[in-house]
Short mmCIF file of C-alpha atoms and ligand atoms in Angstrom, two decimals:
data_model
loop_
_atom_site.label_atom_id
_atom_site.label_comp_id
_atom_site.label_asym_id
_atom_site.label_seq_id
_atom_site.Cartn_x
_atom_site.Cartn_y
_atom_site.Cartn_z
CA UNK Y 1121 0.00 0.00 0.00
CA UNK Y 1122 1.42 3.35 -1.02
CA UNK Y 1123 0.16 6.46 0.79
CA UNK Y 1124 0.25 9.80 -1.00
CA UNK Y 1125 -0.50 13.20 0.46
CA UNK Y 1126 -2.14 15.68 -1.86
CA UNK Y 1127 -2.51 19.46 -1.70
CA UNK Y 1128 -5.15 21.08 -3.89
CA UNK Y 1129 -4.98 24.66 -5.15
CA UNK Y 1130 -8.34 25.93 -6.47
CA UNK Y 1131 -11.52 24.83 -4.71
CA UNK Y 1132 -13.98 25.79 -7.46
CA UNK Y 1133 -16.09 23.56 -9.71
CA UNK Y 1134 -13.38 20.98 -10.43
CA UNK Y 1135 -11.49 21.36 -7.14
CA UNK Y 1136 -14.66 20.64 -5.16
CA UNK Y 1137 -15.51 17.75 -7.53
CA UNK Y 1138 -12.09 16.18 -6.94
CA UNK Y 1139 -12.29 16.64 -3.15
CA UNK Y 1140 -15.81 15.14 -3.09
CA UNK Y 1141 -14.85 12.11 -5.18
CA UNK Y 1142 -11.64 11.50 -3.21
CA UNK Y 1143 -13.51 11.73 0.11
CA UNK Y 1144 -16.28 9.41 -1.03
CA UNK Y 1145 -13.98 6.85 -2.69
CA UNK Y 1146 -10.88 6.70 -0.53
CA UNK Y 1147 -11.48 3.07 0.53
CA UNK Y 1148 -12.58 2.05 -2.99
CA UNK Y 1149 -9.45 3.59 -4.53
CA UNK Y 1150 -7.27 1.98 -1.85
CA UNK Y 1151 -8.66 -1.44 -2.70
CA UNK Y 1152 -8.68 -0.92 -6.45
CA UNK Y 1153 -5.29 0.73 -6.95
CA UNK Y 1154 -3.31 0.03 -3.81
CA UNK Y 1155 -2.92 3.79 -3.35
CA UNK Y 1156 -4.21 5.58 -0.26
CA UNK Y 1157 -4.83 9.22 -1.16
CA UNK Y 1158 -5.11 11.75 1.64
CA UNK Y 1159 -5.97 15.40 1.08
CA UNK Y 1160 -3.82 17.32 3.53
CA UNK Y 1161 -4.46 20.91 2.36
CA UNK Y 1162 -6.90 22.82 0.15
CA UNK Y 1163 -6.07 26.36 -0.95
CA UNK Y 1164 -8.45 28.90 -2.44
CA UNK Y 1165 -8.66 32.69 -2.48
CA UNK Y 1166 -12.22 32.45 -1.32
CA UNK Y 1167 -12.94 30.38 1.76
CA UNK Y 1168 -16.44 31.78 2.30
CA UNK Y 1169 -18.40 30.36 -0.65
CA UNK Y 1170 -20.28 27.18 0.22
CA UNK Y 1171 -18.94 24.19 -1.73
CA UNK Y 1172 -20.79 20.98 -2.61
CA UNK Y 1173 -18.56 19.08 -0.17
CA UNK Y 1174 -17.81 19.65 3.51
CA UNK Y 1175 -14.20 19.72 4.61
CA UNK Y 1176 -12.61 20.19 8.03
CA UNK Y 1177 -11.69 23.88 8.55
CA UNK Y 1178 -8.00 23.23 9.37
CA UNK Y 1179 -7.52 21.77 5.85
CA UNK Y 1180 -8.35 25.12 4.25
CA UNK Y 1181 -5.92 27.93 3.59
CA UNK Y 1182 -5.70 31.09 1.52
CA UNK Y 1183 -1.93 30.82 1.26
CA UNK Y 1184 -0.46 28.93 -1.69
CA UNK Y 1185 2.85 28.58 0.21
CA UNK Y 1186 1.12 26.34 2.76
CA UNK Y 1187 0.72 23.80 -0.05
CA UNK Y 1188 3.95 24.38 -1.96
CA UNK Y 1189 6.25 24.21 1.07
CA UNK Y 1190 4.46 21.63 3.21
CA UNK Y 1191 6.98 18.77 3.49
CA UNK Y 1192 4.16 16.26 3.97
CA UNK Y 1193 2.71 16.94 0.50
CA UNK Y 1194 3.83 14.66 -2.36
CA UNK Y 1195 1.56 15.92 -5.16
CA UNK Y 1196 0.22 19.43 -5.81
CA UNK Y 1197 -3.02 19.47 -7.80
CA UNK Y 1198 -3.58 22.83 -9.51
CA UNK Y 1199 -7.24 23.49 -10.29
CA UNK Y 1200 -7.38 27.28 -10.27
CA UNK Y 1201 -7.09 27.87 -14.04
CA UNK Y 1202 -5.40 30.64 -16.09
CA UNK Y 1203 -1.73 31.11 -16.90
CA UNK Y 1204 -0.75 33.47 -14.08
CA UNK Y 1205 -0.02 32.75 -11.28
CA UNK Y 1206 -0.56 29.08 -12.22
CA UNK Y 1207 2.75 28.98 -14.12
CA UNK Y 1208 4.78 30.18 -11.12
CA UNK Y 1209 2.91 27.69 -8.94
CA UNK Y 1210 3.73 24.83 -11.35
CA UNK Y 1211 7.44 25.70 -11.49
CA UNK Y 1212 7.69 26.29 -7.73
CA UNK Y 1213 5.89 22.98 -7.04
CA UNK Y 1214 8.57 21.17 -9.04
CA UNK Y 1215 11.44 23.15 -7.53
CA UNK Y 1216 10.08 22.16 -4.12
CA UNK Y 1217 10.46 18.50 -5.15
CA UNK Y 1218 6.74 17.79 -5.53
CA UNK Y 1219 4.89 16.19 -8.41
CA UNK Y 1220 2.33 18.28 -10.27
CA UNK Y 1221 -1.16 17.47 -11.55
CA UNK Y 1222 -3.29 19.96 -13.46
CA UNK Y 1223 -6.43 20.29 -15.57
CA UNK Y 1224 -5.23 23.60 -16.98
CA UNK Y 1225 -4.98 23.60 -20.80
CA UNK Y 1226 -4.41 27.37 -20.93
CA UNK Y 1227 -1.31 26.96 -18.75
CA UNK Y 1228 0.11 23.96 -20.62
CA UNK Y 1229 -0.50 25.37 -24.09
CA UNK Y 1230 1.38 28.49 -22.99
CA UNK Y 1231 4.20 27.02 -20.91
CA UNK Y 1232 3.93 23.23 -21.16
CA UNK Y 1233 7.36 22.70 -22.70
CA UNK Y 1234 9.07 24.63 -19.87
CA UNK Y 1235 7.11 22.80 -17.17
CA UNK Y 1236 7.67 19.34 -18.71
CA UNK Y 1237 11.41 19.99 -19.17
CA UNK Y 1238 11.87 21.12 -15.57
CA UNK Y 1239 9.93 18.10 -14.33
CA UNK Y 1240 12.11 15.78 -16.39
CA UNK Y 1241 15.31 17.47 -15.24
CA UNK Y 1242 14.25 17.06 -11.62
CA UNK Y 1243 12.88 13.51 -12.04
CA UNK Y 1244 9.32 14.54 -11.21
CA UNK Y 1245 5.96 13.76 -12.82
CA UNK Y 1246 3.36 16.04 -14.39
CA UNK Y 1247 -0.15 14.66 -14.88
CA UNK Y 1248 -2.56 16.51 -17.16
CA UNK Y 1249 -5.19 14.00 -18.27
CA UNK Y 1250 -8.04 16.41 -17.47
CA UNK Y 1251 -6.67 19.18 -19.69
CA UNK Y 1252 -8.17 17.78 -22.92
CA UNK Y 1253 -11.57 16.13 -23.24
CA UNK Y 1254 -12.52 16.21 -19.51
CA UNK Y 1255 -13.03 12.59 -18.47
CA UNK Y 1256 -11.90 11.05 -21.80
CA UNK Y 1257 -8.53 9.31 -21.28
CA UNK Y 1258 -7.01 10.70 -24.48
CA UNK Y 1259 -3.71 11.90 -23.00
CA UNK Y 1260 -2.84 8.47 -21.64
CA UNK Y 1261 -3.96 6.86 -24.93
CA UNK Y 1262 -1.62 9.09 -26.96
CA UNK Y 1263 1.29 8.71 -24.53
CA UNK Y 1264 0.97 4.99 -23.89
CA UNK Y 1265 -1.70 3.18 -25.88
CA UNK Y 1266 -0.50 4.50 -29.26
CA UNK Y 1267 3.21 4.67 -28.46
CA UNK Y 1268 4.08 2.25 -31.30
CA UNK Y 1269 2.29 4.36 -33.91
CA UNK Y 1270 3.14 7.24 -36.13
CA UNK Y 1271 -0.01 9.33 -35.78
CA UNK Y 1272 -1.43 10.43 -39.13
CA UNK Y 1273 -4.53 12.33 -38.09
CA UNK Y 1274 -6.37 13.71 -35.09
CA UNK Y 1275 -9.83 15.24 -35.38
CA UNK Y 1276 -11.31 16.61 -32.16
CA UNK Y 1277 -14.68 17.94 -31.13
CA UNK Y 1278 -13.17 19.29 -27.95
CA UNK Y 1279 -15.32 22.24 -26.98
CA UNK Y 1280 -18.65 21.21 -25.50
CA UNK Y 1281 -20.14 24.72 -25.57
CA UNK Y 1282 -19.63 25.13 -29.32
CA UNK Y 1283 -20.87 21.61 -29.99
CA UNK Y 1284 -24.01 22.27 -27.96
CA UNK Y 1285 -24.70 25.49 -29.90
CA UNK Y 1286 -24.18 23.83 -33.31
CA UNK Y 1287 -26.41 20.92 -32.25
CA UNK Y 1288 -29.21 23.31 -31.22
CA UNK Y 1289 -28.87 25.24 -34.48
CA UNK Y 1290 -29.04 22.00 -36.45
CA UNK Y 1291 -31.84 20.27 -34.56
CA UNK Y 1292 -34.09 23.25 -33.83
CA UNK Y 1293 -33.15 25.61 -36.67
CA UNK Y 1294 -32.08 28.29 -34.16
CA UNK Y 1295 -29.84 31.26 -34.90
CA UNK Y 1296 -26.35 31.32 -33.34
CA UNK Y 1297 -27.45 34.02 -30.85
CA UNK Y 1298 -30.54 32.08 -29.69
CA UNK Y 1299 -28.59 28.84 -29.34
CA UNK Y 1300 -25.88 30.65 -27.33
CA UNK Y 1301 -28.53 32.05 -25.00
CA UNK Y 1302 -29.92 28.54 -24.36
CA UNK Y 1303 -26.39 27.25 -23.72
CA UNK Y 1304 -25.90 30.05 -21.18
CA UNK Y 1305 -29.22 29.53 -19.43
CA UNK Y 1306 -28.55 25.75 -19.17
CA UNK Y 1307 -25.12 26.41 -17.65
CA UNK Y 1308 -23.29 24.92 -20.68
CA UNK Y 1309 -21.74 28.25 -21.58
CA UNK Y 1310 -20.26 30.84 -19.26
CA UNK Y 1311 -21.49 34.42 -19.41
CA UNK Y 1312 -18.15 35.22 -21.01
CA UNK Y 1313 -17.95 32.36 -23.49
CA UNK Y 1314 -15.66 34.10 -25.97
CA UNK Y 1315 -12.78 31.61 -25.58
CA UNK Y 1316 -15.18 28.76 -26.38
CA UNK Y 1317 -17.04 30.19 -29.37
CA UNK Y 1318 -13.93 31.82 -30.89
CA UNK Y 1319 -12.22 28.41 -31.10
CA UNK Y 1320 -9.50 29.58 -28.66
CA UNK Y 1321 -10.19 26.85 -26.10
CA UNK Y 1322 -10.02 24.18 -28.83
CA UNK Y 1323 -6.70 25.67 -30.01
CA UNK Y 1324 -5.27 25.36 -26.46
CA UNK Y 1325 -6.22 21.69 -26.41
CA UNK Y 1326 -5.02 21.07 -29.97
CA UNK Y 1327 -1.58 22.42 -29.06
CA UNK Y 1328 -1.38 19.70 -26.37
CA UNK Y 1329 -2.60 17.00 -28.75
CA UNK Y 1330 0.05 18.13 -31.27
CA UNK Y 1331 2.77 17.87 -28.63
CA UNK Y 1332 1.65 14.38 -27.62
CA UNK Y 1333 0.82 13.07 -31.07
CA UNK Y 1334 3.63 14.60 -33.13
CA UNK Y 1335 6.19 16.02 -30.67
CA UNK Y 1336 5.53 19.44 -32.22
CA UNK Y 1337 5.54 22.49 -29.98
CA UNK Y 1338 2.89 24.87 -31.27
CA UNK Y 1339 1.46 27.68 -29.25
CA UNK Y 1340 -2.20 28.63 -29.78
CA UNK Y 1341 -1.02 31.67 -31.79
CA UNK Y 1342 0.65 29.26 -34.27
CA UNK Y 1343 -2.66 27.49 -34.87
CA UNK Y 1344 -5.07 28.87 -37.45
CA UNK Y 1345 -8.28 29.40 -35.47
CA UNK Y 1346 -11.81 30.30 -36.54
CA UNK Y 1347 -14.81 30.03 -34.23
CA UNK Y 1348 -18.49 29.41 -34.86
CA UNK Y 1349 -19.85 32.95 -34.54
CA UNK Y 1350 -20.21 33.43 -38.32
CA UNK Y 1351 -22.17 30.21 -38.88
CA UNK Y 1352 -25.76 30.87 -39.94
CA UNK Y 1353 -28.70 28.52 -39.58
CA UNK Y 1354 -29.07 28.46 -43.38
CA UNK Y 1355 -25.52 27.06 -43.79
CA UNK Y 1356 -26.37 24.22 -41.43
CA UNK Y 1357 -29.57 23.61 -43.41
CA UNK Y 1358 -27.86 23.65 -46.83
CA UNK Y 1359 -25.06 21.41 -45.54
CA UNK Y 1360 -27.66 18.95 -44.23
CA UNK Y 1361 -29.41 18.87 -47.62
CA UNK Y 1362 -26.08 17.85 -49.17
CA UNK Y 1363 -25.49 15.11 -46.56
CA UNK Y 1364 -23.12 17.00 -44.22
CA UNK Y 1365 -23.07 18.15 -40.61
CA UNK Y 1366 -21.17 21.25 -39.41
CA UNK Y 1367 -18.84 20.74 -36.44
CA UNK Y 1368 -16.16 22.88 -34.82
CA UNK Y 1369 -13.18 20.65 -35.49
CA UNK Y 1370 -9.64 20.78 -34.12
CA UNK Y 1371 -7.49 19.17 -36.79
CA UNK Y 1372 -3.94 17.83 -36.68
CA UNK Y 1373 -3.03 16.20 -39.97
CA UNK Y 1374 0.33 14.92 -41.16
CA UNK Y 1375 1.27 14.66 -44.80
CA UNK Y 1376 4.84 14.13 -46.07
CA UNK Y 1377 6.10 14.99 -42.58
CA UNK Y 1378 4.43 18.40 -42.69
CA UNK Y 1379 1.83 19.01 -40.00
CA UNK Y 1380 -1.39 21.01 -40.38
CA UNK Y 1381 -2.90 22.38 -37.19
CA UNK Y 1382 -6.17 24.23 -37.49
CA UNK Y 1383 -9.43 24.86 -35.67
CA UNK Y 1384 -12.50 25.90 -37.64
CA UNK Y 1385 -16.11 25.00 -38.43
CA UNK Y 1386 -16.01 22.02 -40.78
CA UNK Y 1387 -18.46 20.17 -42.99
CA UNK Y 1388 -18.27 16.45 -42.24
CA UNK Y 1389 -20.25 13.78 -44.10
CA UNK Y 1390 -23.26 12.77 -41.98
CA UNK Y 1391 -22.02 9.19 -41.99
CA UNK Y 1392 -18.69 10.19 -40.41
CA UNK Y 1393 -18.48 8.95 -36.81
CA UNK Y 1394 -17.96 12.50 -35.52
CA UNK Y 1395 -21.13 13.83 -37.14
CA UNK Y 1396 -23.29 12.09 -34.55
CA UNK Y 1397 -21.40 13.61 -31.61
CA UNK Y 1398 -23.97 16.07 -30.30
CA UNK Y 1399 -24.78 18.40 -27.42
CA UNK Y 1400 -21.98 19.00 -24.92
CA UNK Y 1401 -20.26 15.73 -25.71
CA UNK Y 1402 -16.65 15.66 -26.89
CA UNK Y 1403 -15.00 13.15 -29.19
CA UNK Y 1404 -11.49 12.65 -30.49
CA UNK Y 1405 -10.77 10.63 -33.60
CA UNK Y 1406 -7.20 9.33 -33.88
CA UNK Y 1407 -5.66 7.52 -36.83
CA UNK Y 1408 -2.36 5.73 -36.22
CA UNK Y 1409 -0.35 3.86 -38.83
CA UNK Y 1410 -0.50 0.53 -36.98
CA UNK Y 1411 -3.78 0.83 -35.11
CA UNK Y 1412 -5.94 2.49 -37.80
CA UNK Y 1413 -9.04 4.51 -36.87
CA UNK Y 1414 -10.05 5.03 -33.23
CA UNK Y 1415 -12.78 7.11 -31.64
CA UNK Y 1416 -12.91 8.38 -28.06
CA UNK Y 1417 -16.25 9.78 -26.92
CA UNK Y 1418 -17.45 11.17 -23.61
CA UNK Y 1419 -18.12 14.14 -21.38
CA UNK Y 1420 -15.55 16.82 -22.00
CA UNK Y 1421 -16.36 18.95 -18.97
CA UNK Y 1422 -18.14 19.04 -15.62
CA UNK Y 1423 -17.01 18.31 -12.07
CA UNK Y 1424 -17.56 14.54 -12.07
CA UNK Y 1425 -15.97 13.56 -15.43
CA UNK Y 1426 -13.05 15.94 -14.92
CA UNK Y 1427 -12.43 14.67 -11.39
CA UNK Y 1428 -12.27 11.14 -12.86
CA UNK Y 1429 -9.32 12.26 -15.02
CA UNK Y 1430 -7.60 14.22 -12.21
CA UNK Y 1431 -7.80 11.25 -9.83
CA UNK Y 1432 -6.46 8.92 -12.53
CA UNK Y 1433 -3.40 11.20 -12.69
CA UNK Y 1434 -2.94 11.18 -8.91
CA UNK Y 1435 -3.04 7.37 -8.91
CA UNK Y 1436 -0.70 7.15 -11.91
CA UNK Y 1437 1.81 9.53 -10.32
CA UNK Y 1438 1.62 7.64 -7.03
CA UNK Y 1439 2.29 4.35 -8.80
CA UNK Y 1440 5.21 5.85 -10.70
CA UNK Y 1441 6.68 7.25 -7.47
CA UNK Y 1442 6.38 3.87 -5.78
CA UNK Y 1443 8.28 2.25 -8.65
CA UNK Y 1444 10.87 5.05 -8.41
CA UNK Y 1445 10.84 5.61 -12.15
CA UNK Y 1446 9.70 9.21 -12.77
CA UNK Y 1447 13.00 10.02 -14.41
CA UNK Y 1448 12.48 7.24 -16.95
CA UNK Y 1449 8.76 7.76 -17.49
CA UNK Y 1450 8.89 11.16 -19.19
CA UNK Y 1451 5.69 13.20 -18.84
CA UNK Y 1452 5.91 13.79 -22.54
CA UNK Y 1453 8.07 12.76 -25.44
CA UNK Y 1454 9.74 15.48 -27.43
CA UNK Y 1455 10.57 13.11 -30.27
CA UNK Y 1456 9.51 15.02 -33.36
CA UNK Y 1457 7.34 13.02 -35.70
CA UNK Y 1458 6.78 15.85 -38.17
CA UNK Y 1459 9.31 18.27 -39.60
CA UNK Y 1460 7.39 21.44 -40.15
CA UNK Y 1461 4.16 23.24 -39.36
CA UNK Y 1462 2.33 24.17 -42.55
CA UNK Y 1463 0.92 27.66 -42.87
CA UNK Y 1464 -2.82 27.89 -43.46
CA UNK Y 1465 -2.18 29.28 -46.96
CA UNK Y 1466 -0.61 25.95 -47.95
CA UNK Y 1467 -3.51 23.83 -46.73
CA UNK Y 1468 -5.63 22.12 -49.38
CA UNK Y 1469 -9.25 21.17 -48.71
CA UNK Y 1470 -12.60 21.08 -50.40
CA UNK Y 1471 -14.88 24.03 -49.68
CA UNK Y 1472 -18.54 24.77 -49.18
CA UNK Y 1473 -19.15 28.35 -50.34
CA UNK Y 1474 -22.30 30.44 -50.04
CA UNK Y 1475 -22.51 33.51 -52.26
CA UNK Y 1476 -25.22 36.12 -51.79
CA UNK Y 1477 -25.74 37.58 -55.23
CA UNK Y 1478 -28.26 39.73 -57.05
CA UNK Y 1479 -30.57 37.54 -59.11
CA UNK Y 1480 -29.60 38.55 -62.63
CA UNK Y 1481 -28.20 36.71 -65.66
CA UNK Y 1482 -24.44 36.21 -65.92
CA UNK Y 1483 -23.55 36.32 -62.21
CA UNK Y 1484 -22.93 32.61 -61.92
CA UNK Y 1485 -20.75 32.69 -65.02
CA UNK Y 1486 -18.64 35.50 -63.52
CA UNK Y 1487 -18.19 33.59 -60.25
CA UNK Y 1488 -17.24 30.39 -62.10
CA UNK Y 1489 -14.81 32.34 -64.27
CA UNK Y 1490 -12.96 33.78 -61.29
CA UNK Y 1491 -12.79 30.39 -59.57
CA UNK Y 1492 -11.44 28.83 -62.80
CA UNK Y 1493 -8.81 31.58 -63.02
CA UNK Y 1494 -7.40 30.36 -59.69
CA UNK Y 1495 -7.64 26.70 -60.68
CA UNK Y 1496 -10.61 25.98 -58.41
CA UNK Y 1497 -13.05 23.53 -59.94
CA UNK Y 1498 -16.67 23.24 -58.88
CA UNK Y 1499 -18.02 19.85 -57.82
CA UNK Y 1500 -21.61 20.94 -57.32
CA UNK Y 1501 -23.67 24.13 -57.46
CA UNK Y 1502 -27.22 24.97 -56.38
CA UNK Y 1503 -29.11 28.22 -56.68
CA UNK Y 1504 -31.53 28.58 -53.79
CA UNK Y 1505 -34.83 30.48 -53.59
CA UNK Y 1506 -34.49 34.22 -53.34
CA UNK Y 1507 -34.08 35.15 -49.70
CA UNK Y 1508 -34.78 38.85 -49.82
CA UNK Y 1509 -34.84 41.79 -52.20
CA UNK Y 1510 -33.70 39.81 -55.20
CA UNK Y 1511 -30.69 38.39 -53.33
CA UNK Y 1512 -30.24 34.76 -54.10
CA UNK Y 1513 -27.99 32.33 -52.21
CA UNK Y 1514 -25.72 30.30 -54.50
CA UNK Y 1515 -24.27 27.23 -52.80
CA UNK Y 1516 -21.14 25.61 -54.18
CA UNK Y 1517 -19.02 22.63 -53.27
CA UNK Y 1518 -15.56 22.77 -54.76
CA UNK Y 1519 -12.98 20.09 -55.43
CA UNK Y 1520 -9.76 20.33 -53.46
CA UNK Y 1521 -8.11 23.74 -53.70
CA UNK Y 1522 -5.43 25.62 -51.81
CA UNK Y 1523 -6.39 28.08 -49.13
CA UNK Y 1524 -4.22 30.71 -50.80
CA UNK Y 1525 -6.08 30.39 -54.12
CA UNK Y 1526 -9.46 30.26 -52.45
CA UNK Y 1527 -8.75 33.43 -50.44
CA UNK Y 1528 -7.70 35.31 -53.60
CA UNK Y 1529 -10.71 34.08 -55.57
CA UNK Y 1530 -13.19 35.03 -52.87
CA UNK Y 1531 -11.66 38.49 -52.50
CA UNK Y 1532 -12.15 39.07 -56.21
CA UNK Y 1533 -15.67 37.63 -56.26
CA UNK Y 1534 -16.74 39.70 -53.23
CA UNK Y 1535 -15.70 42.87 -55.04
CA UNK Y 1536 -18.17 42.23 -57.89
CA UNK Y 1537 -21.06 44.69 -57.94
CA UNK Y 1538 -23.56 41.81 -58.01
CA UNK Y 1539 -22.43 40.45 -54.65
CA UNK Y 1540 -24.55 41.70 -51.79
CA UNK Y 1541 -22.72 40.16 -48.84
CA UNK Y 1542 -19.29 38.76 -48.08
CA UNK Y 1543 -19.26 35.14 -49.18
CA UNK Y 1544 -19.18 32.43 -46.56
CA UNK Y 1545 -16.75 29.55 -46.97
CA UNK Y 1546 -16.52 26.49 -44.77
CA UNK Y 1547 -13.86 23.83 -45.20
CA UNK Y 1548 -14.85 20.22 -45.81
CA UNK Y 1549 -13.16 17.14 -44.32
CA UNK Y 1550 -13.75 13.43 -44.34
N1 NAP K 216 -15.10 23.35 -15.50
C1 NAP K 216 -14.84 22.30 -16.28
O1 NAP K 216 -15.75 21.58 -16.70
C2 NAP K 216 -13.41 21.96 -16.63
C3 NAP K 216 -13.15 20.83 -17.43
C4 NAP K 216 -11.82 20.51 -17.71
C5 NAP K 216 -10.79 21.29 -17.24
N2 NAP K 216 -11.10 22.40 -16.46
C6 NAP K 216 -9.98 23.19 -15.96
O2 NAP K 216 -9.96 23.07 -14.54
C7 NAP K 216 -9.45 24.27 -13.96
C8 NAP K 216 -10.44 24.79 -12.92
O3 NAP K 216 -11.67 25.08 -13.57
P1 NAP K 216 -13.00 25.36 -12.72
O4 NAP K 216 -14.12 25.28 -13.69
O5 NAP K 216 -13.02 24.55 -11.48
O6 NAP K 216 -12.78 26.90 -12.33
P2 NAP K 216 -13.43 27.69 -11.11
O7 NAP K 216 -14.76 27.10 -10.77
O8 NAP K 216 -13.36 29.13 -11.45
O9 NAP K 216 -12.46 27.37 -9.88
C9 NAP K 216 -11.19 27.93 -9.71
C10 NAP K 216 -11.01 28.25 -8.26
O10 NAP K 216 -9.67 28.64 -8.03
C11 NAP K 216 -9.68 29.82 -7.25
N3 NAP K 216 -8.47 30.61 -7.50
C12 NAP K 216 -8.18 31.38 -8.57
N4 NAP K 216 -6.97 31.96 -8.44
C13 NAP K 216 -6.47 31.52 -7.24
C14 NAP K 216 -5.29 31.77 -6.54
N5 NAP K 216 -4.33 32.59 -7.03
N6 NAP K 216 -5.10 31.17 -5.34
C15 NAP K 216 -6.05 30.35 -4.83
N7 NAP K 216 -7.24 30.10 -5.45
C16 NAP K 216 -7.43 30.67 -6.65
C17 NAP K 216 -10.92 30.54 -7.69
O11 NAP K 216 -11.31 31.52 -6.75
P3 NAP K 216 -12.19 32.80 -7.28
O12 NAP K 216 -13.46 32.21 -7.80
O13 NAP K 216 -12.36 33.62 -6.07
O14 NAP K 216 -11.36 33.44 -8.37
C18 NAP K 216 -11.91 29.39 -7.79
O15 NAP K 216 -12.51 29.08 -6.55
C19 NAP K 216 -9.21 25.23 -15.13
O16 NAP K 216 -7.87 25.15 -15.52
C20 NAP K 216 -10.10 24.68 -16.23
O17 NAP K 216 -9.65 24.99 -17.52
C21 NAP K 216 -12.36 22.74 -16.15
#
């Protein structure tokens, strides 16, 4: 039986969830894993707010130092969120000789490489299973389960808020604004949900998946990111008519040792496994060269699923400590399995494009002419009913084209007098 003493920093949604689960399951975990986990200190700025779990007063403190410098504590669990002061806390935890567990994707996408290197240098462990996909064990799968594979592709629906909004728009024909309001009133979106709907949160998580899957260090600013705010209900409807669903996808794709990293709304064939991932659920599709296609599906957020992942890290760290092999078991491999990050301009995909044009002869010919000039060929075109004041939506699916060419073509098309609104283009995968 190995006993580990844990100090928790951040007693909010996830912190309280972890404390509750650890209190309720201490005996169960002892029997199941051979690890006896004791919480010896909980730190939070705010000790007044009532939490969903009762803890003895002497466990609580406002002072981070009481966790970092307590010689009894083996593992510091950071559940406060944000980059600062979480980064200093992570580094100081390690310098104090303690192992570090976190659910903080913002911190790791900003400073992961520095934290992992220091941990390795000092022979300490960093657990971060809860930082991507909540309760889904994707980090351990990439680090251990797929270790024999060169990863070719990762597709992730890794932001529950955006997935909930797109599901509501698709199922109930709602506008983006109305769907967002429902997400907020159901507690699936925070009042300030900009990081979720802008794709920023997915980019944080994709940077971690890229590090694990390809050994490539990419900060969120290196990842092309588009959110879902420009998606209109009519695009979802037109996509559906053509047999596609629209999902906010985080994509890591390797071709000829170049890696594409991008987050954007994406048309996926309805028969693709990810198209049926709805509501707040997350899913991650991984293709490895030995293992082939795999799909991980589950709850990507919430106190209970996230605490499942945090506790799995505490147990894993405790087991590694008891074997005395932290130095060998690197938190992360920096073996590069791709040479270069492609720029978005180099990416080639198919496109769904919606033009809003005046209903008069010759417009379609002009659009087709400009696309042809940039080598973009059309796979399919439909002219919809007039929407308003003689403006007619023209929906096109293209064959594969480069982003650079598509951007130039759309700029030229949008400057035509017959175009009433900026055209909408959504990339297609699968
Ligand atoms: N919520 C989820 O479903 C979910 C899922 C996966 C991962 N995560 C990650 O888990 C982490 C925690 O998220 P959460 O939803 O639990 O956030 P939360 O409810 O806001 O809890 C964070 C807690 O930490 C406290 N805190 C902030 N700065 C502190 C400091 N310097 N010293 C001590 N306490 C401090 C906060 O106090 P104040 O409220 O007074 O600021 C709050 O009580 C984040 O990294 C998040 O990305 C969350």
